[in-house]
Structures are given as C-alpha cells and as structure tokens.
mmCIF file of C-alpha atoms in Angstrom:
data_model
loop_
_atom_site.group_PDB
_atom_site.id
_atom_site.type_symbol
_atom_site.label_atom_id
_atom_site.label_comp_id
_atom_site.label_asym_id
_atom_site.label_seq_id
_atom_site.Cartn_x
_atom_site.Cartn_y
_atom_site.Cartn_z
ATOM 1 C CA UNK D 372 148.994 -91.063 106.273
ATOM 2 C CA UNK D 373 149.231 -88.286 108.642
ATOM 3 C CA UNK D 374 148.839 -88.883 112.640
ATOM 4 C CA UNK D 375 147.246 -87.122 115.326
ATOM 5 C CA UNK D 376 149.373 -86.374 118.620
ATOM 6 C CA UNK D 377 148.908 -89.847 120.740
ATOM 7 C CA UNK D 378 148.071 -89.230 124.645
ATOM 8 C CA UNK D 379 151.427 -89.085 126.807
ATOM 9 C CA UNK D 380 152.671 -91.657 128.350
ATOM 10 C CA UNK D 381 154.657 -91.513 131.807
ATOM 11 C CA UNK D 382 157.565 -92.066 130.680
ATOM 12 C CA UNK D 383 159.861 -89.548 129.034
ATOM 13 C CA UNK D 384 160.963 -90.440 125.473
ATOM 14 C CA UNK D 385 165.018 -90.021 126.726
ATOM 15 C CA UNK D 386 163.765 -92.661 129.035
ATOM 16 C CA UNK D 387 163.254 -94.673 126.453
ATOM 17 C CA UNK D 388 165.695 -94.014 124.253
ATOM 18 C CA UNK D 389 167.823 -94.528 127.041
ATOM 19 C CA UNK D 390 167.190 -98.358 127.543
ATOM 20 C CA UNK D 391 166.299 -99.180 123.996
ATOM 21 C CA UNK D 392 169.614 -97.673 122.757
ATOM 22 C CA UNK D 393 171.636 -98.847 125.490
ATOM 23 C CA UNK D 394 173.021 -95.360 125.587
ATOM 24 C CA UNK D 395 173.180 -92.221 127.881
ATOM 25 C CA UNK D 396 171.104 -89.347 126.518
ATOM 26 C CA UNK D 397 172.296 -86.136 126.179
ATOM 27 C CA UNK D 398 169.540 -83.899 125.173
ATOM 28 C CA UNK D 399 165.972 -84.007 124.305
ATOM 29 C CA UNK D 400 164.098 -82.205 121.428
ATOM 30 C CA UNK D 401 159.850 -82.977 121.226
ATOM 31 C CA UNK D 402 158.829 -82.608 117.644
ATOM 32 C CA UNK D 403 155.389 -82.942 118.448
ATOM 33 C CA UNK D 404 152.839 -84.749 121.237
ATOM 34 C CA UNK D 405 153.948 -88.191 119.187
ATOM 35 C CA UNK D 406 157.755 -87.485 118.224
ATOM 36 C CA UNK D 407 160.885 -86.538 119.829
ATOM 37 C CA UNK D 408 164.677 -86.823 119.206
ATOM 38 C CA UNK D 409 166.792 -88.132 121.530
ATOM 39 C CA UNK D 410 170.679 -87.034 121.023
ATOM 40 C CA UNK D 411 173.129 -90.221 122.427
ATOM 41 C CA UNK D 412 176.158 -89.931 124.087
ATOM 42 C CA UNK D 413 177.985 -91.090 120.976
ATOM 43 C CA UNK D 414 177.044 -88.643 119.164
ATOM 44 C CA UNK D 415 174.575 -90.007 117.526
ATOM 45 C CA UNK D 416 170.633 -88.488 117.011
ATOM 46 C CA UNK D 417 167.513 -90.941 117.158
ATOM 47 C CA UNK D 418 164.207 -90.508 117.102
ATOM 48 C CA UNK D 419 161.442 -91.800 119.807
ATOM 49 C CA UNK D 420 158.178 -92.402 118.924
ATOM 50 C CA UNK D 421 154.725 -93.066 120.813
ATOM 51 C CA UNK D 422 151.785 -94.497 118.630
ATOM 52 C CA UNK D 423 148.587 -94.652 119.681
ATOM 53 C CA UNK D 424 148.764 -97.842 120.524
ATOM 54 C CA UNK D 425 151.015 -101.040 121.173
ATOM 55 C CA UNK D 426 150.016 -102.614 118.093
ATOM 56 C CA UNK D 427 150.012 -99.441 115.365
ATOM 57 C CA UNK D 428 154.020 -99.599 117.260
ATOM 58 C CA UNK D 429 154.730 -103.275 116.647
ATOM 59 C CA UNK D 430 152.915 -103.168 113.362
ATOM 60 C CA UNK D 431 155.217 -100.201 112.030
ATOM 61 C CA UNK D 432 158.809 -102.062 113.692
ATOM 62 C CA UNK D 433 157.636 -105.432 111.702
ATOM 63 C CA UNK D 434 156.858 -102.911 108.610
ATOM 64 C CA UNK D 435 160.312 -101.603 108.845
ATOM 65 C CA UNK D 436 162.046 -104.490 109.665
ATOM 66 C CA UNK D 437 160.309 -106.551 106.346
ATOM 67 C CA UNK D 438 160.816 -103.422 104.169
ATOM 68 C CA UNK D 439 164.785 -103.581 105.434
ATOM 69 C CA UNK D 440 164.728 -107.208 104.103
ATOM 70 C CA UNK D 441 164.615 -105.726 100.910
ATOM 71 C CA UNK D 442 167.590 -104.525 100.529
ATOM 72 C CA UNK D 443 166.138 -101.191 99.214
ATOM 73 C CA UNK D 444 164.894 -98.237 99.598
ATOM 74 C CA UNK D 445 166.297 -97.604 102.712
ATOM 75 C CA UNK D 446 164.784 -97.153 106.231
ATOM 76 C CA UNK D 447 165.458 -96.106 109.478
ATOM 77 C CA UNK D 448 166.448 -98.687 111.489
ATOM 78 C CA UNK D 449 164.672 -99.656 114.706
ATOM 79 C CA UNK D 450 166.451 -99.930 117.541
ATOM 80 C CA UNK D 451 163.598 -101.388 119.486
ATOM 81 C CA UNK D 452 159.638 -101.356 120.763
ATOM 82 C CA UNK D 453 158.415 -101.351 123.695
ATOM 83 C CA UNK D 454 154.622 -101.348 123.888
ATOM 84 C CA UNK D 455 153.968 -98.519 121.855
ATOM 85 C CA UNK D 456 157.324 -97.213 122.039
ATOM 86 C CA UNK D 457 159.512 -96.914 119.106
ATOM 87 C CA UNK D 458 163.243 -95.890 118.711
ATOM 88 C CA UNK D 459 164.540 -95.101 115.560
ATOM 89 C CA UNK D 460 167.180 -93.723 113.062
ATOM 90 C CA UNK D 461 166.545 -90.190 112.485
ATOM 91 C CA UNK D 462 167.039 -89.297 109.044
ATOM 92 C CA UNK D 463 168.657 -85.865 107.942
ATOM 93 C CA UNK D 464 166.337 -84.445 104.945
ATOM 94 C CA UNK D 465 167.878 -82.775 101.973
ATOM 95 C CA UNK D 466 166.091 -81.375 98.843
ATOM 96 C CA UNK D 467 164.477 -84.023 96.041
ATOM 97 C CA UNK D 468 166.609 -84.442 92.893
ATOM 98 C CA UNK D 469 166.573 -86.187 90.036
ATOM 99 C CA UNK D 470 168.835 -88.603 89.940
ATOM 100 C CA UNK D 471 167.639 -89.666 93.813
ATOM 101 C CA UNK D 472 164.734 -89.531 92.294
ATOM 102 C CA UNK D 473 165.328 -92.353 89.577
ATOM 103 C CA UNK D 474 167.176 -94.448 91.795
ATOM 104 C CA UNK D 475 164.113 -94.419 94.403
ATOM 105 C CA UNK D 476 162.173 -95.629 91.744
ATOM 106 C CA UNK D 477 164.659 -98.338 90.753
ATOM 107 C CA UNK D 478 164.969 -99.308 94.359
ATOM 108 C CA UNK D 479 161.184 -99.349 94.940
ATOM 109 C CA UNK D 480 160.716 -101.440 91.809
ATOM 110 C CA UNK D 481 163.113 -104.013 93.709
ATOM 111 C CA UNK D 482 161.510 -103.833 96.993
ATOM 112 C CA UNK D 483 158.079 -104.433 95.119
ATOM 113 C CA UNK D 484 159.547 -107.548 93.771
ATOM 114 C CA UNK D 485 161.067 -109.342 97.017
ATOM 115 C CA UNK D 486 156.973 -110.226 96.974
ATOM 116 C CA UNK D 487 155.345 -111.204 99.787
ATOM 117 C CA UNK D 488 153.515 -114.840 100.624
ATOM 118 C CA UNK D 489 149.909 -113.902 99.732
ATOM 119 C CA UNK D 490 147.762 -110.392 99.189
ATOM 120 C CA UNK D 491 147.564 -109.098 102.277
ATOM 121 C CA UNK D 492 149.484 -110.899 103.759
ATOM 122 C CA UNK D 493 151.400 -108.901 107.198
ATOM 123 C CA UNK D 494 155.006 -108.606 107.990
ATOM 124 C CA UNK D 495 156.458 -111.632 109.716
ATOM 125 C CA UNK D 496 155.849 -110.932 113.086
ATOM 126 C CA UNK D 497 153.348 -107.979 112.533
ATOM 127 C CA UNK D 498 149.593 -108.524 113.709
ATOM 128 C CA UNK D 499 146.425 -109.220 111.578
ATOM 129 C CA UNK D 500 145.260 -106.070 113.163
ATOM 130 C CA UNK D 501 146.730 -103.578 112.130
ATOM 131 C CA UNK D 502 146.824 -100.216 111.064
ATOM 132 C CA UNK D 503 146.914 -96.825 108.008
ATOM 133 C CA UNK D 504 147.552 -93.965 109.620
ATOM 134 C CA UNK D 505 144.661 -93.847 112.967
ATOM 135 C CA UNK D 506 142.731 -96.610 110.828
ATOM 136 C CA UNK D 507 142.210 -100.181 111.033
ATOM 137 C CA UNK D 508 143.373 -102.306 108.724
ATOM 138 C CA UNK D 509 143.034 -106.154 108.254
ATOM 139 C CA UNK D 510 145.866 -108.103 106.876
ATOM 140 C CA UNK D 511 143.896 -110.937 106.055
ATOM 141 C CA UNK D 512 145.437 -113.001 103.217
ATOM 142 C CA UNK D 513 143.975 -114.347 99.613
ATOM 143 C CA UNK D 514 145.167 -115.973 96.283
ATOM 144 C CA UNK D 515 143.270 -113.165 93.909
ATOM 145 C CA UNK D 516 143.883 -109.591 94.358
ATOM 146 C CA UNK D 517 140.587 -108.449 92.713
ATOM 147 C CA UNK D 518 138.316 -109.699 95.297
ATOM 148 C CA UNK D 519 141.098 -109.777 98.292
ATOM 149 C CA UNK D 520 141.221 -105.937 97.050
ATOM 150 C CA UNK D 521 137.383 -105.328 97.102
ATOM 151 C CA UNK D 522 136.682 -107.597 100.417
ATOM 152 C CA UNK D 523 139.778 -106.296 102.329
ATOM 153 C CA UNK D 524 140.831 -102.702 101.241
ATOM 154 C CA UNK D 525 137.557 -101.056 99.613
ATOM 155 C CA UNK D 526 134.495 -102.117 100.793
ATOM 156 C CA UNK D 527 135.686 -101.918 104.912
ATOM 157 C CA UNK D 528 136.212 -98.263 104.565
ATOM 158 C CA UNK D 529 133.369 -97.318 102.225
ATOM 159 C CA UNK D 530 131.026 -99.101 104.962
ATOM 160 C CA UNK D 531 132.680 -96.988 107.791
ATOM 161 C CA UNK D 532 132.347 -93.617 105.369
ATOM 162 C CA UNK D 533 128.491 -94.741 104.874
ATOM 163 C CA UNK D 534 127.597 -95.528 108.713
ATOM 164 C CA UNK D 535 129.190 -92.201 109.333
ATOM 165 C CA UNK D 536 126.953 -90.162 106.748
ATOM 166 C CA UNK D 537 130.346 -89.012 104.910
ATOM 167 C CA UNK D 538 129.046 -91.527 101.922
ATOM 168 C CA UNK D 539 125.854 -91.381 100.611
ATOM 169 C CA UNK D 540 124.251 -94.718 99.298
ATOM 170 C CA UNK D 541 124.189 -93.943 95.785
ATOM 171 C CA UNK D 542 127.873 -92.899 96.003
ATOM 172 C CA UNK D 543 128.293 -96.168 97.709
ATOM 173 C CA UNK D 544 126.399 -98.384 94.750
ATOM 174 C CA UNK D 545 128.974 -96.545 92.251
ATOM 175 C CA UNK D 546 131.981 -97.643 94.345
ATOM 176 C CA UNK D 547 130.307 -101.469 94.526
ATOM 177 C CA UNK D 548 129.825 -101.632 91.263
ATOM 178 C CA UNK D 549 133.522 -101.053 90.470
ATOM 179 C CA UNK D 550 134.086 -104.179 92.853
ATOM 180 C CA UNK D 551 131.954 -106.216 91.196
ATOM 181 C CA UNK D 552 133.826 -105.115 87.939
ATOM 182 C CA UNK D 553 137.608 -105.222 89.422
ATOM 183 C CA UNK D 554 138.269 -108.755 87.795
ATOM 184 C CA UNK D 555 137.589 -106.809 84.432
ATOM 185 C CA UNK D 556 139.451 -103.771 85.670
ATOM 186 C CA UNK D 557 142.634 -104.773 87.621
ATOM 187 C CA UNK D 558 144.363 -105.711 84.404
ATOM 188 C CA UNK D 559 146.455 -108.525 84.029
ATOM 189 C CA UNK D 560 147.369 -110.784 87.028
ATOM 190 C CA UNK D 561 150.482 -109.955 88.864
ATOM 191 C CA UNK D 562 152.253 -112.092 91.866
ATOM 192 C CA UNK D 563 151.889 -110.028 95.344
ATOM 193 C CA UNK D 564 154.341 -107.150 95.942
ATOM 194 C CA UNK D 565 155.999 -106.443 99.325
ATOM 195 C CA UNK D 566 154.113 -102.814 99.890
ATOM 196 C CA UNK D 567 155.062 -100.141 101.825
ATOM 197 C CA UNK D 568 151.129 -99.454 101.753
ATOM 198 C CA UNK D 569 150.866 -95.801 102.916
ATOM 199 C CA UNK D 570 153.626 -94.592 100.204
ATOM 200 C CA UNK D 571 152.008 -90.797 100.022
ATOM 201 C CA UNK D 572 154.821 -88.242 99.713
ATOM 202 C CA UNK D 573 155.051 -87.477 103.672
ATOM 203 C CA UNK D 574 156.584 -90.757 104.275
ATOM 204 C CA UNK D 575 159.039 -90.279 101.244
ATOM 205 C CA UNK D 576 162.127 -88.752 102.792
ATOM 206 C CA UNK D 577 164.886 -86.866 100.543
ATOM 207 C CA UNK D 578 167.923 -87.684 102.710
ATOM 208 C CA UNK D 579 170.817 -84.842 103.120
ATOM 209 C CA UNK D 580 173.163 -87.414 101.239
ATOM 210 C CA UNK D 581 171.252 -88.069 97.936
ATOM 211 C CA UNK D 582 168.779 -90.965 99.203
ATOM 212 C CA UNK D 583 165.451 -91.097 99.963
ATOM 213 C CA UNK D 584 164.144 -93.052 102.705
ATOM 214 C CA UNK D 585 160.802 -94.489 103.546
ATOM 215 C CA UNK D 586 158.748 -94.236 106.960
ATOM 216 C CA UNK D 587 155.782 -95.198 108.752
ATOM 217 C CA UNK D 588 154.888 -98.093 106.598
ATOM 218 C CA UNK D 589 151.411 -100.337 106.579
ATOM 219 C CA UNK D 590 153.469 -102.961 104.999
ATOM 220 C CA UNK D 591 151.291 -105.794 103.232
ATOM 221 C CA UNK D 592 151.685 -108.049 100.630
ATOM 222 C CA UNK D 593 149.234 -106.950 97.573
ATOM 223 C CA UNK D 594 149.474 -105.038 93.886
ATOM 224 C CA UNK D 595 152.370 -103.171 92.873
ATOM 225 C CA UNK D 596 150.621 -100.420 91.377
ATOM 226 C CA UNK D 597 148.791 -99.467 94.953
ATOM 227 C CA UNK D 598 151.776 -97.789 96.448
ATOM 228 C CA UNK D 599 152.663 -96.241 92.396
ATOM 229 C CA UNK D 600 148.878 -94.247 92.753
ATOM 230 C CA UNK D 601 149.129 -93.036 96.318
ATOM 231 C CA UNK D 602 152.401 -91.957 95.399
ATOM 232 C CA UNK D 603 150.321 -89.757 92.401
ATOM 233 C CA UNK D 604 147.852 -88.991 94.819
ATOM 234 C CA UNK D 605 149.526 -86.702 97.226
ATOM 235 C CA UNK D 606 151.951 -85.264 95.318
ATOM 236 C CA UNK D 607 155.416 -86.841 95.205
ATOM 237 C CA UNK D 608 158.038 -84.722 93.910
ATOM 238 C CA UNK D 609 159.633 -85.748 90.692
ATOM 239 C CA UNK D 610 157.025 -88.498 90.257
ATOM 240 C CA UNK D 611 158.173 -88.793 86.099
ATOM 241 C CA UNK D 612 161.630 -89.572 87.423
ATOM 242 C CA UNK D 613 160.466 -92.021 89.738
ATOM 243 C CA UNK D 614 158.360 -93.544 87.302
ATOM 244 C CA UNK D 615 160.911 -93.556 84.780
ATOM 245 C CA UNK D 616 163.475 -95.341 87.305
ATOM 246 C CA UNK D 617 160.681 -97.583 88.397
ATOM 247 C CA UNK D 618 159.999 -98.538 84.722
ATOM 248 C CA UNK D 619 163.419 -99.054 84.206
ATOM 249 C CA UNK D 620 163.555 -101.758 86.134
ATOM 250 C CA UNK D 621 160.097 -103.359 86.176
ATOM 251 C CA UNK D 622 158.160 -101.989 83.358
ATOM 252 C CA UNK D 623 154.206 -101.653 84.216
ATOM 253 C CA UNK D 624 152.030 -103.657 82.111
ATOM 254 C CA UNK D 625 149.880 -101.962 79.783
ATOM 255 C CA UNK D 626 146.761 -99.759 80.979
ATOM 256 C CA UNK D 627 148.127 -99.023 84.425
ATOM 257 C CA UNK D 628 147.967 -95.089 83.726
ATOM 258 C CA UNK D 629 144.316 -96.199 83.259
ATOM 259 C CA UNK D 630 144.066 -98.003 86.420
ATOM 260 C CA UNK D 631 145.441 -95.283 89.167
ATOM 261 C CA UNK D 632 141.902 -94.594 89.892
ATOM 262 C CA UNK D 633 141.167 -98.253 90.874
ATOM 263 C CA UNK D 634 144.321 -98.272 93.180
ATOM 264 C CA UNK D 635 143.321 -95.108 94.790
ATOM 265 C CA UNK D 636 140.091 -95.648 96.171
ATOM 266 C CA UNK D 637 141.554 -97.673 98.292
ATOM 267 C CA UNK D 638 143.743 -94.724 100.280
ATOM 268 C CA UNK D 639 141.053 -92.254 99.270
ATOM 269 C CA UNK D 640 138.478 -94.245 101.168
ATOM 270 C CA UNK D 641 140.433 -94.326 104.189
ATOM 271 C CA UNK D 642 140.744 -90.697 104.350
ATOM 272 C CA UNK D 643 137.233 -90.352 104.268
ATOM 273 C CA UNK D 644 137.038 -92.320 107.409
ATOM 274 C CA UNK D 645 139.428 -90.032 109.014
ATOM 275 C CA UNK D 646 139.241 -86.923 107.184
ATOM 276 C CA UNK D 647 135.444 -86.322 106.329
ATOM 277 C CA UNK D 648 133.441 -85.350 103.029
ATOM 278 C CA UNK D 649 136.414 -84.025 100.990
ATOM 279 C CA UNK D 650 137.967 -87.270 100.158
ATOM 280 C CA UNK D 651 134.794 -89.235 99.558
ATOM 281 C CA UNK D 652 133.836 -86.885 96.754
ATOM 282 C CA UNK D 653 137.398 -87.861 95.323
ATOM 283 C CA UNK D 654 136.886 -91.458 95.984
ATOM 284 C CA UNK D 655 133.581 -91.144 94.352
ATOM 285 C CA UNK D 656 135.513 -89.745 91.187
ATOM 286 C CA UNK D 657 138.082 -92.112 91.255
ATOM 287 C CA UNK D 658 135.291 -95.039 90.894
ATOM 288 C CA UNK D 659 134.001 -93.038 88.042
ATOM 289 C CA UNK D 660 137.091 -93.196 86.344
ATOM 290 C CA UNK D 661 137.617 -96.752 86.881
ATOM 291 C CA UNK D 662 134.305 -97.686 85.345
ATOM 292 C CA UNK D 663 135.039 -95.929 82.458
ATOM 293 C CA UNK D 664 137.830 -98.151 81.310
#
C-alpha cells in the first residue's frame, strides 16, 4: 500500500548506502522524503530506504528475504538494515507484456506454494508486530483460516474504521455477519500460502528485461486467493494473463471468482483506516457481495 514520506533521519542515505554496501558512493538522487538512490563506485545503482520505523524496516528485509526463498518472482535484494534503514536493489522498470505477464503468474503460483508454517504466520526473523503500508498488522498464527481471517485481518481494522467514525455500526453488523459466515464462504480448505500480502499493482514492478519484480511486501503465511483479489483490486495490468499463468500452474478451486469480495475486505478495510470514507463504502460492498454467495 502506498507510504507517506517518513521524518528524516540524520544521516544521509549515501551514508548508508555507504556502510551497508561496503562501497564508495558516487552520487545521490532523493526520490522522495522516504527513497533515494545511491549510485556505487562499481557502477552499480541501489536504492536506500527510511521507513517509519525500525520494525516496518526489519519487517519488509525478513519479507524480502522469505519471498527470495522462493525461488520466484523475483525481488530486490537487500543488502542490509539498519534500524529503519534499508538498502536495496534498484530495479529498472520496463512496460507490462504478456508473456511477463504469464510467467509472473506462473512464478507467483510457485511462491504461493513454498507455504508457510501456519496462517499468519511472519517471516522467519520478522516481528509479530508488524506492518501494511502505515498500518499495524498482527502476525499472530492459527490452524483455520476462516476465523484466523476474521479475528486477525477483518475485524482489527473494521474496529479502528468504527472508533474513527469512518464505519458506521450498521455497516459494521454487515461486515460481522460475513465473519460469522466465512466458514460457509471461504470455500474449500487450502494449506497456508507464503503471501506477499500487500500484492496491489504499485508493488508489481515490470522490469526493463521482461520480469516483473515484487516490493514492499507484508509477507504472512495465509490464503492464496488474498494476494489474487488485491491484485484485482487496484488494477494490475494484464490481470487475465496473470491469471491464466497462475492457473496454469495451480488451478483455483471452484467459486473463487465468487469469493474476491471476501479476500478484499481485508485490504479494503485497511484503507479505510488510512484513507477515510471512500474505501469503507467499498468494503461495505464487498461484504455485500460475499453474503450473497
């Protein structure tokens, strides 16, 4: 999900690059208050980063790192932390395409299955606290996705959205009442999937050379077809493709078209925490959709 510019720290990102590279820096471009690129003395181009914090940093190197395991898609790699200091690959973008398109769905359907120990279960090394964007978000494990779904990835944020007044409690009691339906709902049951968890099309990359590769993760373990619907939800390019690679290699069980609403409240929720009004009026159809299975 997107970020907001973090404070500055003291130190300058070629600083950092600097030590975590083990390289002289050459030049220094800021992208923004949070990101800057660092160009190295062998010629190389990385990219520093500064969450918001020195967890959200250690959460999103573990993420990486666990999402590298895989095999596939591809991500930058991290060439350290340091508090909330990241160094990383920079990735040179090219235009989507079909046939990258395909194989990123092939390759997610493989990362998907290199499953993780439990629902929500974190990245080795990554914390229990950690984050989705600016939110928080609890990787706190279970055995059943339906109510390790409702417990840990709905009903947090719709609480948040109602204490804030951006969820009113009748829109809240329609969004319950899926959770109270979700072992009817989720379809059948499924081992936990290794998740990037905030796969909406701003942390799909279309690489220069024909790949795409995946940043800022909120890797957990829990249902394949989570990161599928946020990928639907904000727009990835060439989603049939993707789909059609995906299917390829791991074909969806029956109904899921019917389920993307159920998968989505989850990400729309959280934007309604950080966003405001406009999401939770698409959360709130979402739910409506679910319980009309």
């Amino acid at each position: 999900m997107p970020q907001s510019s973090p404070a500055s720290g003291e130190e300058s990102p070629g600083a950092v690059a600097a030590r975590l590279t083990g390289r002289a820096v050459t030049g220094v471009r800021p992208l923004s208050g949070a990101l800057a690129e660092a160009a190295l003395d062998d010629g190389r181009t990385v990219v520093v980063k500064r969450a918001e914090e020195a967890e959200a940093a250690r959460a999103e190197a573990a993420g990486l790192r666990w999402l590298a395991e895989a095999g596939a898609p591809p991500v930058p790699r991290v060439h350290g932390r340091e508090g909330a200091w990241l160094v990383l690959d920079r990735v040179t973008q090219g235009r989507p395409g079909r046939e990258a398109a395909l194989r990123f769905g092939r390759e997610l359907a493989g990362l998907h299955a290199a499953g993780a120990p439990a629902f929500g279960a974190p990245p080795p090394g990554g914390p229990v606290e950690a984050f989705i964007g600016l939110a928080p978000m609890r990787n706190v494990t279970g055995d059943d996705w339906p109510s390790w779904y409702a417990e840990h990835r709905v009903l947090p944020y719709l609480r948040r959205a109602v204490d804030a007044g951006t969820t009113g409690a009748g829109e809240a009691a329609v969004v319950e009442r899926v959770c109270a339906r979700l072992p009817e709902l989720a379809g059948p049951a499924e081992p936990p999937a290794r998740l990037h968890g905030d796969l909406w099309s701003g942390n799909v990359l279309w690489g220069a050379d024909g790949g795409v590769r995946l940043i800022d993760p909120a890797a957990h373990g829990g249902h394949r077809e989570t990161d599928l619907a946020m990928l639907a939800l904000f727009g990835c390019p060439l989603l049939d493709a993707v789909l059609e690679g995906y299917q390829e290699v791991a074909p969806l069980a029956e109904g899921w078209r019917e389920r993307v609403g159920v998968h989505q409240l989850f990400p729309l929720l959280v934007h309604a925490v950080l966003f405001g009004r406009g999401y939770a009026g698409q959360a709130l159809g979402a739910a409506r959709s679910a319980l009309s299975l």
